[in-house]
Coordinates of N, CA and C and ligand atoms in Angstrom, one line a residue:
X18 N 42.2 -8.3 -26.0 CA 43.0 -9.3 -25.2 C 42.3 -9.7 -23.9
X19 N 41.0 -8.8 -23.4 CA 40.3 -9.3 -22.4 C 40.2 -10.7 -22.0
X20 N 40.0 -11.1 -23.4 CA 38.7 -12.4 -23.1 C 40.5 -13.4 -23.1
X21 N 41.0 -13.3 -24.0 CA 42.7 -13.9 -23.1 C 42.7 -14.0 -22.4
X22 N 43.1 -13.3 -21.9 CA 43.7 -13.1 -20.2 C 42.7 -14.1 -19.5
X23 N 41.4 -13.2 -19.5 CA 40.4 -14.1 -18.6 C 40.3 -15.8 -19.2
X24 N 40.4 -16.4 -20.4 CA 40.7 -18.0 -20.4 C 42.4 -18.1 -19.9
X25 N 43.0 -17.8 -20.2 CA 44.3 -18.1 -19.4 C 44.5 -18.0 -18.1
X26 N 43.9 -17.4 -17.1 CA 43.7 -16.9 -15.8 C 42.9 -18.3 -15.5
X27 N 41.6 -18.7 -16.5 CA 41.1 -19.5 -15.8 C 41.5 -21.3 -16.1
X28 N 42.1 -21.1 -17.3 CA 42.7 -22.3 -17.4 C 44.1 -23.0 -16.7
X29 N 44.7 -22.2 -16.4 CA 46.0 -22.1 -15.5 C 45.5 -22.1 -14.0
X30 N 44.2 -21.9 -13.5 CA 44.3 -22.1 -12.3 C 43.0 -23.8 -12.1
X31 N 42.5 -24.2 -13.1 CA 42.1 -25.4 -13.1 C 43.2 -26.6 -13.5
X32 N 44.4 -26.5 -14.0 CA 45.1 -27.4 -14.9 C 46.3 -27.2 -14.1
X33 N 46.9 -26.3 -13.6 CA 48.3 -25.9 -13.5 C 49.3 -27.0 -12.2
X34 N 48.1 -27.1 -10.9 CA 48.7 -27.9 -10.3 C 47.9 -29.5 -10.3
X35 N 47.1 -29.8 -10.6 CA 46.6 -31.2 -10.8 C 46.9 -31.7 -12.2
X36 N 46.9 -30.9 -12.9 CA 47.3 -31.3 -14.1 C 48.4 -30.7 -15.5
X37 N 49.6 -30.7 -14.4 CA 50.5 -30.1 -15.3 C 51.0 -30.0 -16.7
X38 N 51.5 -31.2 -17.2 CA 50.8 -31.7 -18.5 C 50.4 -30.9 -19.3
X39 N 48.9 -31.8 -18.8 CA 47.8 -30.4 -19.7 C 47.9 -29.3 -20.1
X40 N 48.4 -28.6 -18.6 CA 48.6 -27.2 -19.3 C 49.9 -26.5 -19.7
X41 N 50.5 -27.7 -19.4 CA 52.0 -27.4 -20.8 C 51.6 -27.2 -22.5
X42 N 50.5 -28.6 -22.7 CA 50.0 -29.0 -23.8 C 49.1 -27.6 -24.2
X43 N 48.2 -27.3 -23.1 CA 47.4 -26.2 -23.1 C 48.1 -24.7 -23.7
X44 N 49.5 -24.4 -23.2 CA 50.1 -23.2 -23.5 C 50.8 -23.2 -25.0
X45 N 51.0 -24.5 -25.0 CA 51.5 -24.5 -27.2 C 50.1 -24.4 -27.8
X46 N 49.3 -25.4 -27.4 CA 48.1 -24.9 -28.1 C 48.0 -23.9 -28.8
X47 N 48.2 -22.8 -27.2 CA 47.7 -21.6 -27.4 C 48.5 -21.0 -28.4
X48 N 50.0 -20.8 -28.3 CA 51.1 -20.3 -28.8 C 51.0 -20.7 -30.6
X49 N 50.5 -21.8 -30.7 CA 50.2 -22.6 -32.6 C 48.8 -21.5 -32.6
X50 N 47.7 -21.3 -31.7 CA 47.0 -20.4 -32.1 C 47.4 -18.9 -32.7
X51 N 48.4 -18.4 -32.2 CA 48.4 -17.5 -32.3 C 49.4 -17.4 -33.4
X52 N 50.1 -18.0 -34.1 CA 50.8 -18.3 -35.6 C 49.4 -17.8 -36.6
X53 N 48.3 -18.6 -36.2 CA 47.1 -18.8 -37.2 C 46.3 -17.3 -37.3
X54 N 46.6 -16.0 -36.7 CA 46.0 -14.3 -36.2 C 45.9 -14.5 -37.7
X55 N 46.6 -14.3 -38.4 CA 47.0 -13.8 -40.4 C 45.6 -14.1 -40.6
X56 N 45.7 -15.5 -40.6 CA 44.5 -16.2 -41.4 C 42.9 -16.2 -41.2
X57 N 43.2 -15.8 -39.4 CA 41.6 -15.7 -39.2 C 41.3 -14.3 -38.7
X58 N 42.0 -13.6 -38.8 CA 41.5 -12.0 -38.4 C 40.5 -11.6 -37.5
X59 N 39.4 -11.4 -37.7 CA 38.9 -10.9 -36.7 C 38.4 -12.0 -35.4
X60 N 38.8 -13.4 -35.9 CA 38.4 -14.3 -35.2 C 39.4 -15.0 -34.5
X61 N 41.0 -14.3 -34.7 CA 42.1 -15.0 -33.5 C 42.2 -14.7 -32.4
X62 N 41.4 -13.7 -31.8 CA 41.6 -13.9 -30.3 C 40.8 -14.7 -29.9
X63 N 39.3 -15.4 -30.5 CA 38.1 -16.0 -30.1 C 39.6 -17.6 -30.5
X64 N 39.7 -18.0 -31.0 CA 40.8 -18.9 -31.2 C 41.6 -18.9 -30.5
X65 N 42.3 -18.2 -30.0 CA 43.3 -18.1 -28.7 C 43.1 -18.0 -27.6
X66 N 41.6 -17.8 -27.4 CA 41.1 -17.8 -25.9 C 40.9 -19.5 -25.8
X67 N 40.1 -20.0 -26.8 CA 39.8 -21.3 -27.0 C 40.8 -22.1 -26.5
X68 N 41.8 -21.5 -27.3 CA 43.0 -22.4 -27.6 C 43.6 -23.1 -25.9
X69 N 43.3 -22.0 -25.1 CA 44.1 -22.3 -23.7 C 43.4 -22.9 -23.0
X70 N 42.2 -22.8 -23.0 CA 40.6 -23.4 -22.4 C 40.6 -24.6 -23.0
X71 N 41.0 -25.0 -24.3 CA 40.3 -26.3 -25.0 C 40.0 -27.8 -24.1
X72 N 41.1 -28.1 -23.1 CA 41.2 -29.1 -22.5 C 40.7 -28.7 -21.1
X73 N 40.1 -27.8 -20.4 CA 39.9 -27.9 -19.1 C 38.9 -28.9 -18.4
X74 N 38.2 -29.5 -19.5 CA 37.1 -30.8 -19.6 C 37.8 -31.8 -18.7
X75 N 39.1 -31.6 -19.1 CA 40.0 -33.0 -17.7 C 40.0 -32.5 -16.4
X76 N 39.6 -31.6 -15.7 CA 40.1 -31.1 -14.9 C 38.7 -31.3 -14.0
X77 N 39.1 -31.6 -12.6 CA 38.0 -32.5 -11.6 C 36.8 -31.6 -11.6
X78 N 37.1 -30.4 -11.4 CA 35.9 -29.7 -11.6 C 35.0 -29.7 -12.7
X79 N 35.3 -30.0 -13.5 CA 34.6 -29.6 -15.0 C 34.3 -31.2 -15.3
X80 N 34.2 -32.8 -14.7 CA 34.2 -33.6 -15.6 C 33.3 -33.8 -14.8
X81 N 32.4 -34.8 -15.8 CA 30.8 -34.9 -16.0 C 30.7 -36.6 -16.8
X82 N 30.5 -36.2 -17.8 CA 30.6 -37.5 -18.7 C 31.5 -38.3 -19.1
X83 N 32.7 -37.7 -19.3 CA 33.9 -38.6 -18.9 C 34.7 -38.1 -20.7
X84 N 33.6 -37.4 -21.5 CA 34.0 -36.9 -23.0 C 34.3 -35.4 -22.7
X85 N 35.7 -34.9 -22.7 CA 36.2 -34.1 -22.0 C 35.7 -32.6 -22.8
X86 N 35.5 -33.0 -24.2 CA 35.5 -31.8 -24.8 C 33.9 -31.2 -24.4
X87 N 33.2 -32.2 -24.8 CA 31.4 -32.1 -24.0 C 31.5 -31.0 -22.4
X88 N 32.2 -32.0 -21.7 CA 32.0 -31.5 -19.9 C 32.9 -30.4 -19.6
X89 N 34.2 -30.3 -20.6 CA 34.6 -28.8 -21.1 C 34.1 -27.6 -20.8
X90 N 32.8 -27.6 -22.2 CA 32.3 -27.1 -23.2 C 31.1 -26.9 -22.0
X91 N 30.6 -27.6 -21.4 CA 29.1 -27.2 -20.2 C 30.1 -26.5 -19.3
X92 N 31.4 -26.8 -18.8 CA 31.4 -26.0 -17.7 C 31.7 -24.4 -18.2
X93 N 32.4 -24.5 -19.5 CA 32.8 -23.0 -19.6 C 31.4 -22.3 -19.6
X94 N 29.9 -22.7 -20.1 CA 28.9 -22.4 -20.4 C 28.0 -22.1 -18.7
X95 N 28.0 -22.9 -18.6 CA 26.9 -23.4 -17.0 C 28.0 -22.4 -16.1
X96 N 29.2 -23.1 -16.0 CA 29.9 -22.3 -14.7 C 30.3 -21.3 -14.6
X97 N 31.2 -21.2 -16.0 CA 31.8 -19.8 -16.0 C 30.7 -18.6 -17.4
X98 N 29.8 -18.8 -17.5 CA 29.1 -18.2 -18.5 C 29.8 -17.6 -19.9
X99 N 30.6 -18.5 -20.3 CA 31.5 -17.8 -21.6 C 30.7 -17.9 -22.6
X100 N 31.6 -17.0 -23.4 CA 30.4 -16.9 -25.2 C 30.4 -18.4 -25.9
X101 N 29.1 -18.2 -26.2 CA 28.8 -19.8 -26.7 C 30.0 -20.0 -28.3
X102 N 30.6 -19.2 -28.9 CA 31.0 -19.7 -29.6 C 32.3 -19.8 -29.1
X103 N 33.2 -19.4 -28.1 CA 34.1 -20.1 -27.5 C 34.0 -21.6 -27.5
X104 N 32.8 -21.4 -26.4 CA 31.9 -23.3 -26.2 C 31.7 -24.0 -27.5
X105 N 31.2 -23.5 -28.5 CA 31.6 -24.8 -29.5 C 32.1 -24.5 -29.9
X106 N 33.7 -24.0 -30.0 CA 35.1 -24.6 -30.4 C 35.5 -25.6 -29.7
X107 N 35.4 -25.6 -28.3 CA 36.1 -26.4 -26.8 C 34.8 -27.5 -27.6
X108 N 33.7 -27.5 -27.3 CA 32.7 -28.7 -27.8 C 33.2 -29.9 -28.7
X109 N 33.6 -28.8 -30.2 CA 34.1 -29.8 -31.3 C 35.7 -30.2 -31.6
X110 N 36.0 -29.9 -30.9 CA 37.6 -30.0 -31.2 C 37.9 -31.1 -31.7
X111 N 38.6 -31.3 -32.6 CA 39.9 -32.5 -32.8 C 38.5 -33.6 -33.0
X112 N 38.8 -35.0 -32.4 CA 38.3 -36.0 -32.6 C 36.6 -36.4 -31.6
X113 N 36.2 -34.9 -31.4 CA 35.1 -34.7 -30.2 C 33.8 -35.8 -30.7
X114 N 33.7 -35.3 -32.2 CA 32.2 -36.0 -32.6 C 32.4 -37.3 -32.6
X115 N 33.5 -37.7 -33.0 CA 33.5 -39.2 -33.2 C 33.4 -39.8 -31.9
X116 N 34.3 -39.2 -30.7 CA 33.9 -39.5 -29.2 C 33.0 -40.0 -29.0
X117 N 31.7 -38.9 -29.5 CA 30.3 -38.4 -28.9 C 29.4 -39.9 -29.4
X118 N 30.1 -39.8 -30.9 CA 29.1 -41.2 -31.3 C 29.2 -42.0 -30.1
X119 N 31.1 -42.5 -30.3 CA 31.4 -44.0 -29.6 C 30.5 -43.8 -28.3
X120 N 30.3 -42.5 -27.2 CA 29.6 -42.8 -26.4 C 28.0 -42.6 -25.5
X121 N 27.0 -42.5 -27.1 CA 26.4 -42.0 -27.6 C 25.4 -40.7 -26.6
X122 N 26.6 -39.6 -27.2 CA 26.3 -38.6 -26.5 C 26.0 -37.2 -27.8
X123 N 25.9 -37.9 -28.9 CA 25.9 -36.7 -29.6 C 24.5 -35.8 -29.7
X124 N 23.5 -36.1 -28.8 CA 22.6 -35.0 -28.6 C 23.7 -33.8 -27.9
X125 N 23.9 -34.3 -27.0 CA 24.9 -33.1 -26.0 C 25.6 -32.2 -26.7
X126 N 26.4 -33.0 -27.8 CA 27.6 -32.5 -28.7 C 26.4 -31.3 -29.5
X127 N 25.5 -31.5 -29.6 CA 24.3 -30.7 -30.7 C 24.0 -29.5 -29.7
X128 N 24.2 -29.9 -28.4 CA 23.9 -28.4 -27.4 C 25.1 -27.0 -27.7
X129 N 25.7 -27.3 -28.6 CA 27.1 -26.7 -28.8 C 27.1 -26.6 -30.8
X130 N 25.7 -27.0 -31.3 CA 26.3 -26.7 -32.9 C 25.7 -25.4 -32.9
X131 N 25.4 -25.1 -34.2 CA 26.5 -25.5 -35.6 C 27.3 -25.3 -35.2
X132 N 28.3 -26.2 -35.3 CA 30.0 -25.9 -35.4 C 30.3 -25.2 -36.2
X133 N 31.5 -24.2 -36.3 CA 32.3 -23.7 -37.3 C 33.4 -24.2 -37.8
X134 N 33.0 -24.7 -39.2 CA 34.2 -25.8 -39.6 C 35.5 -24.8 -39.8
X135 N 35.5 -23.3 -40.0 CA 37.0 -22.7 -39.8 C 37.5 -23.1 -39.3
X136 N 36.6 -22.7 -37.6 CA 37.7 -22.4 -36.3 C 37.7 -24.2 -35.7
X137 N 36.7 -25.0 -36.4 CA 37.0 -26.5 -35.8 C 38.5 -26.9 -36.2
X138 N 38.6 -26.6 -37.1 CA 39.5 -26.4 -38.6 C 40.9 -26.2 -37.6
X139 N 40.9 -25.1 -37.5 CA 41.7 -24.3 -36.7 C 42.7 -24.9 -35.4
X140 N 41.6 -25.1 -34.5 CA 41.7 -25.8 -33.3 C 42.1 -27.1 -33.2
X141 N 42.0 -27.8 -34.0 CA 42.5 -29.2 -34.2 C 43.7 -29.1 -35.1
X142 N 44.3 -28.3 -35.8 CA 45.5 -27.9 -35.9 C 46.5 -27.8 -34.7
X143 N 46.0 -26.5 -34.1 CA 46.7 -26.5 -32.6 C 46.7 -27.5 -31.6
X144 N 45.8 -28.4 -31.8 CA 46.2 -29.6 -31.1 C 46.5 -30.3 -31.6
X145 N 47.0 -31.0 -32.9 CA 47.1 -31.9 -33.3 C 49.2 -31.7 -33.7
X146 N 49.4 -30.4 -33.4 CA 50.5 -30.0 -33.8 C 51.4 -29.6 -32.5
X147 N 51.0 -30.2 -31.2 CA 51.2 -30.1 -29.7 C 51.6 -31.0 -29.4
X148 N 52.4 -31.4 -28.6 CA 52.6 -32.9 -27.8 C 51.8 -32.8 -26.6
X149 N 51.9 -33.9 -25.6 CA 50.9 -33.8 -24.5 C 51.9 -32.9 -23.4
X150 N 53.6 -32.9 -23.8 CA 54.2 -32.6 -22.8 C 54.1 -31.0 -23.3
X151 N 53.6 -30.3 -24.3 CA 54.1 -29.5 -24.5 C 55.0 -28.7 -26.2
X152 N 55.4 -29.9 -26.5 CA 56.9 -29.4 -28.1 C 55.5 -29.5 -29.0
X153 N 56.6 -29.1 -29.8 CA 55.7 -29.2 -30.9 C 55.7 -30.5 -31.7
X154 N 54.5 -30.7 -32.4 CA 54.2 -32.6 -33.1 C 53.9 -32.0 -34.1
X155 N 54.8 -32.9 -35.5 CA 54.0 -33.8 -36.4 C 52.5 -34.1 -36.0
X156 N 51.5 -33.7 -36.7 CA 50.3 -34.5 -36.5 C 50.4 -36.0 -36.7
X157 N 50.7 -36.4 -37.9 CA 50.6 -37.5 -38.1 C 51.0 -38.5 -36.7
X158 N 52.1 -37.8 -36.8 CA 53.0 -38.9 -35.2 C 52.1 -38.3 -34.1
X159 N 51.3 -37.5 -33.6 CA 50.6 -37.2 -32.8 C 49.7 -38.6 -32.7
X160 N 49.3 -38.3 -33.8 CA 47.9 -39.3 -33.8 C 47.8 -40.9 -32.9
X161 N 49.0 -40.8 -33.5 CA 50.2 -42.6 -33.5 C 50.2 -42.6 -32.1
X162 N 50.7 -41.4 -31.4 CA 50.8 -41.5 -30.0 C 50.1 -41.8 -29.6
X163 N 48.5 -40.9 -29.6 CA 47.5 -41.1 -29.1 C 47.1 -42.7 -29.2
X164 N 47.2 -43.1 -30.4 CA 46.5 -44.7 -30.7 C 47.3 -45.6 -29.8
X165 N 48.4 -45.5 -29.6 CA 49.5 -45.9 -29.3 C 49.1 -46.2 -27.1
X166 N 48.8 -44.8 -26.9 CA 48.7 -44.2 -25.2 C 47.4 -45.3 -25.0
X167 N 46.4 -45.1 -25.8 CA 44.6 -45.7 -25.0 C 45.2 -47.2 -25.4
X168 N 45.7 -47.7 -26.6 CA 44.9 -48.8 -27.1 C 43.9 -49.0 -27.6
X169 N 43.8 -50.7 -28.3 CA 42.9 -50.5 -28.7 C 41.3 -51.3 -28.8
X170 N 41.6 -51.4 -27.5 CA 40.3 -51.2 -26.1 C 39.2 -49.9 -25.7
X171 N 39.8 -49.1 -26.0 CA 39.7 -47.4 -25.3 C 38.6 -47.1 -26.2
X172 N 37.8 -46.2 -26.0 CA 37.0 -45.3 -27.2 C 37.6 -44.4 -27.8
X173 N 38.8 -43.9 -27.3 CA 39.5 -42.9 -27.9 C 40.2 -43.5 -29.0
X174 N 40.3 -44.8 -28.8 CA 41.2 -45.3 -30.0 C 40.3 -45.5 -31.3
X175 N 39.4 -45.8 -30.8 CA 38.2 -45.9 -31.9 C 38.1 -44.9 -32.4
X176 N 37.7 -44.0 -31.6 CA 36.9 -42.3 -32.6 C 38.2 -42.0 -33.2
X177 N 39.6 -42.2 -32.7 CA 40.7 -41.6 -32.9 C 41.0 -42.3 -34.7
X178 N 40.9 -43.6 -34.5 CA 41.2 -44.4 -36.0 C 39.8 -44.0 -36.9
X179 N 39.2 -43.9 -36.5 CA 37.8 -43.5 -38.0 C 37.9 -41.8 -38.1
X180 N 38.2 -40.8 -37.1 CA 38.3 -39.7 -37.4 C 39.8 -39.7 -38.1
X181 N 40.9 -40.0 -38.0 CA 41.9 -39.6 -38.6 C 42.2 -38.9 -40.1
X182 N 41.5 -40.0 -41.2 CA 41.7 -38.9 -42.0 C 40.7 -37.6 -42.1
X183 N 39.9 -37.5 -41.8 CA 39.2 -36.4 -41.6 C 39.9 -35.3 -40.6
X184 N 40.5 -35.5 -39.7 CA 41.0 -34.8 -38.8 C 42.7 -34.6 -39.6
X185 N 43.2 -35.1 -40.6 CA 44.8 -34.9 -41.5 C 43.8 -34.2 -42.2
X186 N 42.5 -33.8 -42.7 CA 41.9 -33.0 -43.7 C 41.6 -31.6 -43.4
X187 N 41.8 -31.3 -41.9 CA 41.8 -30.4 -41.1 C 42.8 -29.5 -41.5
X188 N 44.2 -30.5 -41.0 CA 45.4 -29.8 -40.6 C 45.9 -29.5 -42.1
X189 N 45.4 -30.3 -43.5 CA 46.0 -29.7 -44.5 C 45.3 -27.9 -45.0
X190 N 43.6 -28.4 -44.8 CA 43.3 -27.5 -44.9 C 43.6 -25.9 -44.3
X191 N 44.3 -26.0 -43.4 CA 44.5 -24.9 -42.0 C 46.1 -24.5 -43.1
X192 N 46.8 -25.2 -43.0 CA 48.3 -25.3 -44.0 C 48.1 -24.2 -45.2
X193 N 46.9 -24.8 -45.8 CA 46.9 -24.5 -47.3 C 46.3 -23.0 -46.9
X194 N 45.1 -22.7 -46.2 CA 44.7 -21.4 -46.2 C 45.4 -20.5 -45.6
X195 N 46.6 -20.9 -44.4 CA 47.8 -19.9 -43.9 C 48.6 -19.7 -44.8
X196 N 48.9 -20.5 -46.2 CA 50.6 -20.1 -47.4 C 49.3 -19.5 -48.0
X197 N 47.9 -19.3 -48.5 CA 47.2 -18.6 -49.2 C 47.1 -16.9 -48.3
X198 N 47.0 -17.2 -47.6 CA 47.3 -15.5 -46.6 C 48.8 -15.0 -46.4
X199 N 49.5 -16.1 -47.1 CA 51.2 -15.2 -46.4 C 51.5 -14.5 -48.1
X200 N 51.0 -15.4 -49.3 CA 51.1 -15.2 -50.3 C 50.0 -14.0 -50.5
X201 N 49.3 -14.1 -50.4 CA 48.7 -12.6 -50.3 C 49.2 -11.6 -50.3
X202 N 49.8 -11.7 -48.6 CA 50.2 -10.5 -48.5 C 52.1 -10.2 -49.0
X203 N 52.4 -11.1 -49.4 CA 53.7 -10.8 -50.3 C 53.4 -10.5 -52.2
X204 N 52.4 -10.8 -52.3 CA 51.9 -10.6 -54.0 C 51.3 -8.4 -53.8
Ligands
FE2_27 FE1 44.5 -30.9 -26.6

């Protein structure tokens, strides 16, 4: 629970008063991570550390390029020297690559692969099943929000509309291999 504490400690003191929100958003995250322990075993605390960290990319200290998961993903690395595969969870999250194209940054996004399509898997569950304030979302209606919040001007609306079904391919997949571990262990 080290490595907890220490992203919680450090995500709560980047987000907590400039960006409340966030780390409302940031604490369900975490909390949908920790539903997901069954499924990923020896790899839910590296997922729950993530989970609280994922968005600190908004926060004044950490922004760089303006692609939150990227400038995230360099500060937890450069600043705070966390394990690289923390960093490419925070790197890939949710709708990051398509970002990276719209703003063609995907060498950067490559300073952070291979990704792991589990825990990308994983992570974009927990956020896609969050509201911004915090409750819990429907992905679907998540998405809508999101398209809904930028417009569709924004680059987020863009990466947001061409990743979508790819990112609903996520959240079924995450679905399907949590009732395959609960069924397990009830068989
Ligand atoms: Fe998020």
């Amino acid at each position: 629970m080290q490595l907890v504490k220490w992203a919680h400690d450090l995500a709560e003191s980047l987000l907590v008063d400039s960006l409340p929100r966030r780390w409302a958003h940031s604490q369900r995250v975490y909390s949908q991570a920790l539903t997901l322990a069954p499924a990923l075993g020896e790899d839910a605390e590296l997922l729950a550390a993530a989970a609280i960290v994922h968005d600190v990319g908004y926060a004044r200290a950490a922004v760089d390029t303006g692609q939150h998961m990227i400038d995230g993903a360099r500060y937890l690395r450069d600043v705070m020297g966390a394990d690289p595969r923390l960093c490419s969870i925070v790197a890939f999250h949710t709708s990051s690559a398509w970002e990276a194209s719209e703003l063609g940054l995907d060498d950067a996004l490559t300073e952070f692969g291979p990704a792991e399509p589990e825990l990308v898997d994983a992570i974009t569950y927990c956020d896609l099943t969050s509201t911004p304030a915090g409750d819990l979302a429907d992905p679907a209606e998540r998405l809508s929000e999101v398209l809904e919040r930028y417009g569709p001007e924004h680059v987020v609306f863009r990466a947001v509309s061409a990743a979508r079904p790819e990112l609903m391919a996520r959240v079924a997949r995450v679905k399907r291999r949590r009732a395959e571990v609960v069924e397990g262990k009830l068989n």
